[in-house]
Amino acid sequence: MNKLWSGRFTVPTDAFVETFTASVEFDQRLYSFDIMGSIAHAQMLAHIGVLTEQELTEIVTGLNDIKQEIEQGKFNWSIALEDVHMNIEARLTEKIGITGKKLHTGRSRNDQVATDIRLYLRHEIDFIQQYLTQLISVLIAVAEREAETIMPGFTHLQSAQPITFGHHLLAWCEMLLRDKSRLQDCRQRVNIMPLGAAALAGTTYPIDRHYTANLLDFTEVAGNSLDAVSDRDFVIEFANFAALVMMHLSRFSEELILWSSAQFHFIELSDAFCTGSSIMPQKKNPDVPELVRGKTGRIYGHLISLLTLMKSQPLAYNKDNQEDKEPLFDTIDNLKACLRAFTDMMPGIKVQRESMYKAAQLGFMTATDLADYLVRKDVTFRDAHEIVGKTVRHCIESNCQLEDLKLEILQTFSAVIEKDVYKILTLEGSVNARCHVGGTAPSQVRIAIKRLREQLEIL
Ligand code: ARG
């Protein structure tokens, strides 16, 4: 097959090198964006008089036909033609003849590929935004249902203070909402058009870059041609966003896995999201969150690959950049899969409210409430801390909980303690007392839900 760049060569490409340098096996995924960019480029060339209207029509018709061929599986991808760009261009010339050879006027594969990736990534970002919205909405709905559900809150994975399950779920919503806003921010820097930069220095044709940008819905044109063809920091920024989402999902996964164990018994995942063991008949394994936790590793890996790919690269385009695609594609595929898995799984979780409540009754979790009570009765916080510490030690020695202690016993630790102490020692009293912005009280959970729903609307 005759290469589109074979003019200066006398020896054909080594067969292995041909395969080694080709990207068509994976970059064919960009076909629709490549065609979209080519059509806009051709329209601009006609607009400035470089192509006639007749030529433009032939090119646009030819490219649209090629798109159909690809979608119907009739397109013959060729390794010899290296990448998606040259495969499509060669086919265009095969179909429409000499006019096809005019499409690449004032353009290079360098600005072409940079444009394709940006169009593709922008498209995927819009999907991922929707995925995030769906997941956050699902979590808010579960949080609303569980606004009053009491569970133990942990620090150091040790019982700390009682919280509401609704509040716990909303913590995930806050993280994912920040991810969403990071993605929105990233999109602005993705949506900049490299076309017109050509190989690296721009082109001698009187191109109208704003005209092309407008057709492709880019908000800006890249301000420097060297930067336009070589920059991939927008891909890294996206990979960073993805790594953060996965970090969040991995933490979430970890909790779901712990909580569905017999030892915690806080939730049960739907059978539809678990698998069994081939040897242990009793097993029901939380594979979905485990796999999400596991996939976090490869997505971090892609971020590091991309950073390293760009490290020390001299300006402008280098073939190294062809290596940007597979990590990006894999990041997108897996991130979408993980978001979808969580969105589908979360509404079906069964919350074991009684177990959560029982677990919250252990571990002296209202000790801080008792200290705060003493402070309200004019004991300093440090003294109160000491008093409650001793009370807890007494409970440990007599194997009971704080609320089991008789008033006379409590009074041996501090004379200011009165009958009203028992109300603050209850789990309900404890969570209800944390009634301020960001607190765990059910009434605050409802307020937070309203705010999060509003934020979700605007983002
Ligand atoms: N397949 C190439 C890539 O993905 C397209 C750009 C090639 N440009 C070049 N000058 N060889 O980066």
CSV table of C-alpha atoms and ligand atoms in Angstrom, one decimal, residues 23 27 82-83 85 109-110 113 232 317 319 321-322 324-325, ligand 1:
chain,number,residue,atom,x,y,z
A,23,SER,CA,-1.9,3.2,16.3
A,27,ASP,CA,-7.1,5.1,17.8
A,82,GLU,CA,-0.8,3.7,10.5
A,83,ASP,CA,-3.6,5.5,12.2
A,85,HIS,CA,-6.4,9.8,10.4
A,109,ARG,CA,-1.8,15.1,11.8
A,110,ASN,CA,-0.3,16.9,14.7
A,113,VAL,CA,-4.9,14.3,16.5
A,232,ARG,CA,-1.3,16.9,26.7
A,317,TYR,CA,5.0,17.1,18.8
A,319,LYS,CA,5.8,10.4,18.5
A,321,ASN,CA,2.5,11.4,22.3
A,322,GLN,CA,0.8,8.5,20.5
A,324,ASP,CA,-1.4,9.1,25.4
A,325,LYS,CA,-4.4,7.2,24.1
B,1,ARG,N1,-1.0,8.5,15.4
B,1,ARG,C1,-0.4,9.8,15.8
B,1,ARG,C2,-0.6,10.0,17.3
B,1,ARG,O1,-1.4,9.4,17.8
B,1,ARG,C3,-0.9,10.9,15.0
B,1,ARG,C4,0.0,12.0,14.8
B,1,ARG,C5,1.2,11.6,14.0
B,1,ARG,N2,2.0,12.7,13.7
B,1,ARG,C6,3.3,12.5,13.2
B,1,ARG,N3,3.9,13.6,12.9
B,1,ARG,N4,3.7,11.3,13.0
B,1,ARG,O2,0.0,10.8,17.9
